[in-house]
Amino acid sequence: MELAPNLHRIGNDIVAAYLVVAPEGITVIDAGLPGSWHDLVAELASMGRSLDDVRGFVLTHGDSDHVGFAERLRRERGVPVYVHAADAARAKGGDKPKAGKQSMRLGPLLGFVGYSMRKGGLRTNWLTEVVEVHGGETLDLPGAPRIISTPGHSPGSIAVFVPAVDAVFVGDGLTTRHVLTGRTGPAPAPFTDEPEQAVRSLRALVDTNAHWVLPGHGAPWSGGVAAAVQAVEHAD
């Protein structure tokens, strides 16, 4: 799905990943679920590109519904996978804190679980090698992605700002569709380690003035980053 010139999404409002396209190649941001591999191949083909054009992977954090096909692409194509040092162990299958009590509705919950099962979510392919980042870097990848540290959802959660496509990719820093309740619009994401810290971290995104705010779960937000952050801060 083309969101804008040189900016594509694969997946859907339940679980999404993104492609930044440039003449010199493609940067993939997040990897959804293992079965999202087929969505990646199809999206590349629709652009007349192939897996050989992928130059790098950036993971917003190390949870299973974001590492998806990253290890397969790294292993088979030698594509480097960048992840924050504080989430490196998590991306390799390390322990994750147990989430507190979550609000949920049966329909959205079953939709999330069913989609995850269809996309291979029961057999996570954890990373075996990563390139660690720490926040503040501009990576030598197509689109020149800039890493912004946004701890809270996990210790090493990051946002990825790509000025070339006027977008900030936020992973689970916020959601525009709560996978457990179905609620839409910018709001805190579920399964967050430190919810208050996660909301505070979003202030670091405002200075980007990005038009697009692109979460791992939910519809793309085109109302500007300041409005999205404000909505999260005032969410019930």
Tab-separated table of C-alpha atoms in Angstrom:
chain	number	residue	atom	x	y	z
A	1	MET	CA	0.000	0.000	0.000
A	2	GLU	CA	1.492	3.337	-1.075
A	3	LEU	CA	0.798	6.032	1.519
A	4	ALA	CA	2.746	8.744	-0.302
A	5	PRO	CA	5.578	8.886	-2.837
A	6	ASN	CA	8.418	6.673	-1.552
A	7	LEU	CA	6.427	5.615	1.517
A	8	HIS	CA	4.672	2.239	1.686
A	9	ARG	CA	2.914	0.148	4.323
A	10	ILE	CA	2.557	-3.620	4.463
A	11	GLY	CA	0.101	-5.435	6.699
A	12	ASN	CA	-3.016	-3.696	7.970
A	13	ASP	CA	-4.445	-1.805	10.936
A	14	ILE	CA	-3.891	-4.846	13.169
A	15	VAL	CA	-0.141	-5.227	12.540
A	16	ALA	CA	1.834	-3.024	10.152
A	17	ALA	CA	5.368	-2.475	8.875
A	18	TYR	CA	6.752	0.161	6.523
A	19	LEU	CA	9.070	0.701	3.580
A	20	VAL	CA	11.026	3.847	2.781
A	21	VAL	CA	11.942	3.832	-0.902
A	22	ALA	CA	14.878	5.660	-2.467
A	23	PRO	CA	16.804	5.267	-5.729
A	24	GLU	CA	19.683	3.611	-3.874
A	25	GLY	CA	17.478	1.088	-2.118
A	26	ILE	CA	14.855	0.462	0.548
A	27	THR	CA	14.790	0.726	4.323
A	28	VAL	CA	12.298	-1.503	6.143
A	29	ILE	CA	10.945	-0.306	9.491
A	30	ASP	CA	9.575	-3.091	11.676
A	31	ALA	CA	8.791	-6.562	10.402
A	32	GLY	CA	5.310	-7.429	11.617
A	33	LEU	CA	4.770	-11.173	11.953
A	34	PRO	CA	6.657	-14.011	10.220
A	35	GLY	CA	3.945	-14.386	7.570
A	36	SER	CA	4.293	-10.716	6.667
A	37	TRP	CA	7.210	-11.907	4.515
A	38	HIS	CA	4.781	-12.597	1.689
A	39	ASP	CA	3.363	-9.071	1.993
A	40	LEU	CA	6.894	-7.673	1.736
A	41	VAL	CA	7.703	-9.650	-1.409
A	42	ALA	CA	4.397	-8.657	-3.041
A	43	GLU	CA	4.808	-4.965	-2.169
A	44	LEU	CA	8.340	-4.898	-3.551
A	45	ALA	CA	7.155	-6.552	-6.759
A	46	SER	CA	4.397	-3.957	-7.142
A	47	MET	CA	7.136	-1.294	-7.233
A	48	GLY	CA	9.328	-3.227	-9.641
A	49	ARG	CA	11.801	-3.887	-6.829
A	50	SER	CA	13.018	-7.043	-5.087
A	51	LEU	CA	14.549	-8.262	-1.849
A	52	ASP	CA	17.952	-7.363	-3.300
A	53	ASP	CA	16.970	-3.690	-2.974
A	54	VAL	CA	16.538	-3.846	0.816
A	55	ARG	CA	19.550	-2.166	2.422
A	56	GLY	CA	18.614	-2.245	6.085
A	57	PHE	CA	16.065	-2.934	8.770
A	58	VAL	CA	15.202	-0.746	11.739
A	59	LEU	CA	13.153	-2.237	14.579
A	60	THR	CA	11.276	0.170	16.827
A	61	HIS	CA	11.535	-2.411	19.632
A	62	GLY	CA	12.028	-6.097	20.190
A	63	ASP	CA	8.538	-7.529	20.648
A	64	SER	CA	7.456	-10.601	18.697
A	65	ASP	CA	4.891	-8.793	16.533
A	66	HIS	CA	7.605	-6.439	15.285
A	67	VAL	CA	10.582	-8.749	14.672
A	68	GLY	CA	8.519	-10.858	12.223
A	69	PHE	CA	10.593	-11.712	9.173
A	70	ALA	CA	13.660	-9.657	10.164
A	71	GLU	CA	15.848	-12.654	10.995
A	72	ARG	CA	14.941	-14.375	7.732
A	73	LEU	CA	15.918	-11.322	5.716
A	74	ARG	CA	19.121	-10.912	7.723
A	75	ARG	CA	20.085	-14.564	7.369
A	76	GLU	CA	19.180	-15.053	3.710
A	77	ARG	CA	20.162	-11.637	2.328
A	78	GLY	CA	22.677	-10.280	4.815
A	79	VAL	CA	20.501	-7.261	5.611
A	80	PRO	CA	21.624	-5.560	8.858
A	81	VAL	CA	18.974	-5.183	11.567
A	82	TYR	CA	19.248	-2.127	13.813
A	83	VAL	CA	17.723	-2.173	17.289
A	84	HIS	CA	18.311	-0.135	20.434
A	85	ALA	CA	20.898	-1.671	22.759
A	86	ALA	CA	18.351	-1.810	25.585
A	87	ASP	CA	16.065	-4.022	23.464
A	88	ALA	CA	18.747	-6.184	21.836
A	89	ALA	CA	18.161	-9.088	24.211
A	90	ARG	CA	14.387	-8.749	23.823
A	91	ALA	CA	14.718	-8.949	20.027
A	92	LYS	CA	16.680	-12.174	20.504
A	93	GLY	CA	13.899	-13.765	22.551
A	94	GLY	CA	14.930	-12.622	26.017
A	95	ASP	CA	12.548	-12.225	28.902
A	96	LYS	CA	9.866	-9.545	28.792
A	97	PRO	CA	8.111	-8.170	31.902
A	98	LYS	CA	4.588	-9.428	32.392
A	99	ALA	CA	2.016	-6.830	31.401
A	100	GLY	CA	-0.404	-5.505	33.986
A	101	LYS	CA	-4.149	-5.813	33.718
A	102	GLN	CA	-5.359	-4.795	30.257
A	103	SER	CA	-8.720	-3.433	29.135
A	104	MET	CA	-10.172	-5.547	26.349
A	105	ARG	CA	-13.225	-6.451	24.314
A	106	LEU	CA	-13.764	-9.949	22.980
A	107	GLY	CA	-14.217	-9.061	19.300
A	108	PRO	CA	-11.018	-7.026	18.823
A	109	LEU	CA	-9.043	-9.474	20.971
A	110	LEU	CA	-10.138	-12.444	18.864
A	111	GLY	CA	-9.383	-10.466	15.709
A	112	PHE	CA	-5.844	-9.776	16.884
A	113	VAL	CA	-5.219	-13.352	17.995
A	114	GLY	CA	-6.715	-14.801	14.810
A	115	TYR	CA	-4.698	-12.536	12.531
A	116	SER	CA	-1.523	-13.295	14.478
A	117	MET	CA	-2.095	-17.030	14.126
A	118	ARG	CA	-2.729	-16.752	10.377
A	119	LYS	CA	0.514	-14.780	10.003
A	120	GLY	CA	2.656	-17.260	11.905
A	121	GLY	CA	2.664	-15.451	15.223
A	122	LEU	CA	2.910	-18.725	17.157
A	123	ARG	CA	6.433	-19.368	15.839
A	124	THR	CA	8.490	-16.240	16.381
A	125	ASN	CA	11.807	-16.110	14.513
A	126	TRP	CA	13.935	-14.197	17.006
A	127	LEU	CA	17.017	-12.330	15.893
A	128	THR	CA	20.439	-13.916	16.330
A	129	GLU	CA	22.481	-10.840	15.371
A	130	VAL	CA	21.673	-7.125	15.600
A	131	VAL	CA	23.397	-3.786	15.118
A	132	GLU	CA	22.873	-1.776	18.289
A	133	VAL	CA	21.869	1.898	18.296
A	134	HIS	CA	21.514	4.246	21.256
A	135	GLY	CA	19.426	7.182	20.051
A	136	GLY	CA	20.492	10.302	18.207
A	137	GLU	CA	22.097	8.510	15.266
A	138	THR	CA	21.328	9.159	11.625
A	139	LEU	CA	21.801	5.829	9.893
A	140	ASP	CA	23.539	5.400	6.552
A	141	LEU	CA	20.454	3.824	4.990
A	142	PRO	CA	17.989	4.943	2.301
A	143	GLY	CA	16.031	7.936	3.586
A	144	ALA	CA	18.701	8.730	6.228
A	145	PRO	CA	16.542	7.550	9.162
A	146	ARG	CA	17.167	9.328	12.455
A	147	ILE	CA	16.852	7.384	15.697
A	148	ILE	CA	14.906	8.976	18.579
A	149	SER	CA	14.933	7.208	21.931
A	150	THR	CA	11.390	6.799	23.327
A	151	PRO	CA	11.625	4.411	26.291
A	152	GLY	CA	8.475	3.291	28.020
A	153	HIS	CA	6.758	0.629	25.977
A	154	SER	CA	10.052	-1.186	26.377
A	155	PRO	CA	13.427	0.047	27.654
A	156	GLY	CA	14.795	0.309	24.127
A	157	SER	CA	11.754	1.579	22.256
A	158	ILE	CA	12.648	4.080	19.566
A	159	ALA	CA	10.928	6.232	16.992
A	160	VAL	CA	12.411	6.584	13.532
A	161	PHE	CA	12.202	9.963	11.816
A	162	VAL	CA	12.674	10.033	8.043
A	163	PRO	CA	12.607	13.631	6.779
A	164	ALA	CA	12.645	12.459	3.151
A	165	VAL	CA	9.081	11.145	3.533
A	166	ASP	CA	8.000	13.556	6.306
A	167	ALA	CA	7.209	10.651	8.604
A	168	VAL	CA	7.969	9.440	12.100
A	169	PHE	CA	7.559	5.719	12.722
A	170	VAL	CA	6.572	5.160	16.345
A	171	GLY	CA	6.213	1.402	16.776
A	172	ASP	CA	4.227	0.955	19.990
A	173	GLY	CA	5.072	4.396	21.338
A	174	LEU	CA	1.418	5.052	20.606
A	175	THR	CA	-1.390	3.288	18.783
A	176	THR	CA	-4.187	4.456	16.519
A	177	ARG	CA	-6.112	1.183	16.931
A	178	HIS	CA	-5.989	-0.540	20.282
A	179	VAL	CA	-5.595	-4.232	19.459
A	180	LEU	CA	-7.502	-5.314	22.575
A	181	THR	CA	-10.421	-2.869	22.549
A	182	GLY	CA	-10.719	-1.788	18.911
A	183	ARG	CA	-10.676	1.870	19.950
A	184	THR	CA	-9.336	4.121	17.199
A	185	GLY	CA	-7.384	7.362	17.298
A	186	PRO	CA	-4.021	8.176	18.903
A	187	ALA	CA	-3.769	6.630	22.368
A	188	PRO	CA	-1.297	4.804	24.614
A	189	ALA	CA	-0.460	1.312	23.386
A	190	PRO	CA	-1.292	-1.804	25.436
A	191	PHE	CA	1.314	-4.183	26.885
A	192	THR	CA	3.531	-1.230	27.829
A	193	ASP	CA	6.213	-1.745	30.479
A	194	GLU	CA	6.158	1.826	31.841
A	195	PRO	CA	2.992	3.611	30.616
A	196	GLU	CA	3.699	7.033	32.135
A	197	GLN	CA	7.245	7.076	30.790
A	198	ALA	CA	5.993	6.047	27.346
A	199	VAL	CA	3.675	9.058	27.168
A	200	ARG	CA	6.402	11.433	28.392
A	201	SER	CA	8.797	10.095	25.758
A	202	LEU	CA	6.483	11.216	22.961
A	203	ARG	CA	7.418	14.854	23.601
A	204	ALA	CA	10.743	14.115	21.904
A	205	LEU	CA	8.863	13.658	18.609
A	206	VAL	CA	7.176	17.049	18.441
A	207	ASP	CA	10.230	18.892	17.129
A	208	THR	CA	10.269	16.696	14.031
A	209	ASN	CA	7.081	18.437	12.811
A	210	ALA	CA	6.393	15.245	10.864
A	211	HIS	CA	3.206	15.084	8.808
A	212	TRP	CA	2.872	11.296	9.054
A	213	VAL	CA	2.800	9.399	12.351
A	214	LEU	CA	3.011	5.689	11.596
A	215	PRO	CA	2.326	3.165	14.372
A	216	GLY	CA	2.793	-0.577	14.456
A	217	HIS	CA	-0.928	-0.999	15.132
A	218	GLY	CA	-3.635	1.179	13.637
A	219	ALA	CA	-4.275	3.434	10.697
A	220	PRO	CA	-1.601	5.856	9.485
A	221	TRP	CA	-2.067	9.280	11.065
A	222	SER	CA	-1.671	12.236	8.708
A	223	GLY	CA	-2.743	14.986	11.091
A	224	GLY	CA	0.757	15.904	12.216
A	225	VAL	CA	2.876	14.702	15.100
A	226	ALA	CA	1.967	17.503	17.532
A	227	ALA	CA	-1.743	16.698	17.283
A	228	ALA	CA	-1.082	12.970	17.703
A	229	VAL	CA	1.031	13.495	20.822
A	230	GLN	CA	-1.535	15.843	22.302
A	231	ALA	CA	-4.298	13.293	21.694
A	232	VAL	CA	-2.315	10.592	23.495
A	233	GLU	CA	-1.611	12.880	26.436
A	234	HIS	CA	-5.331	13.591	26.813
A	235	ALA	CA	-6.583	10.052	26.143
A	236	ASP	CA	-8.770	8.463	28.828
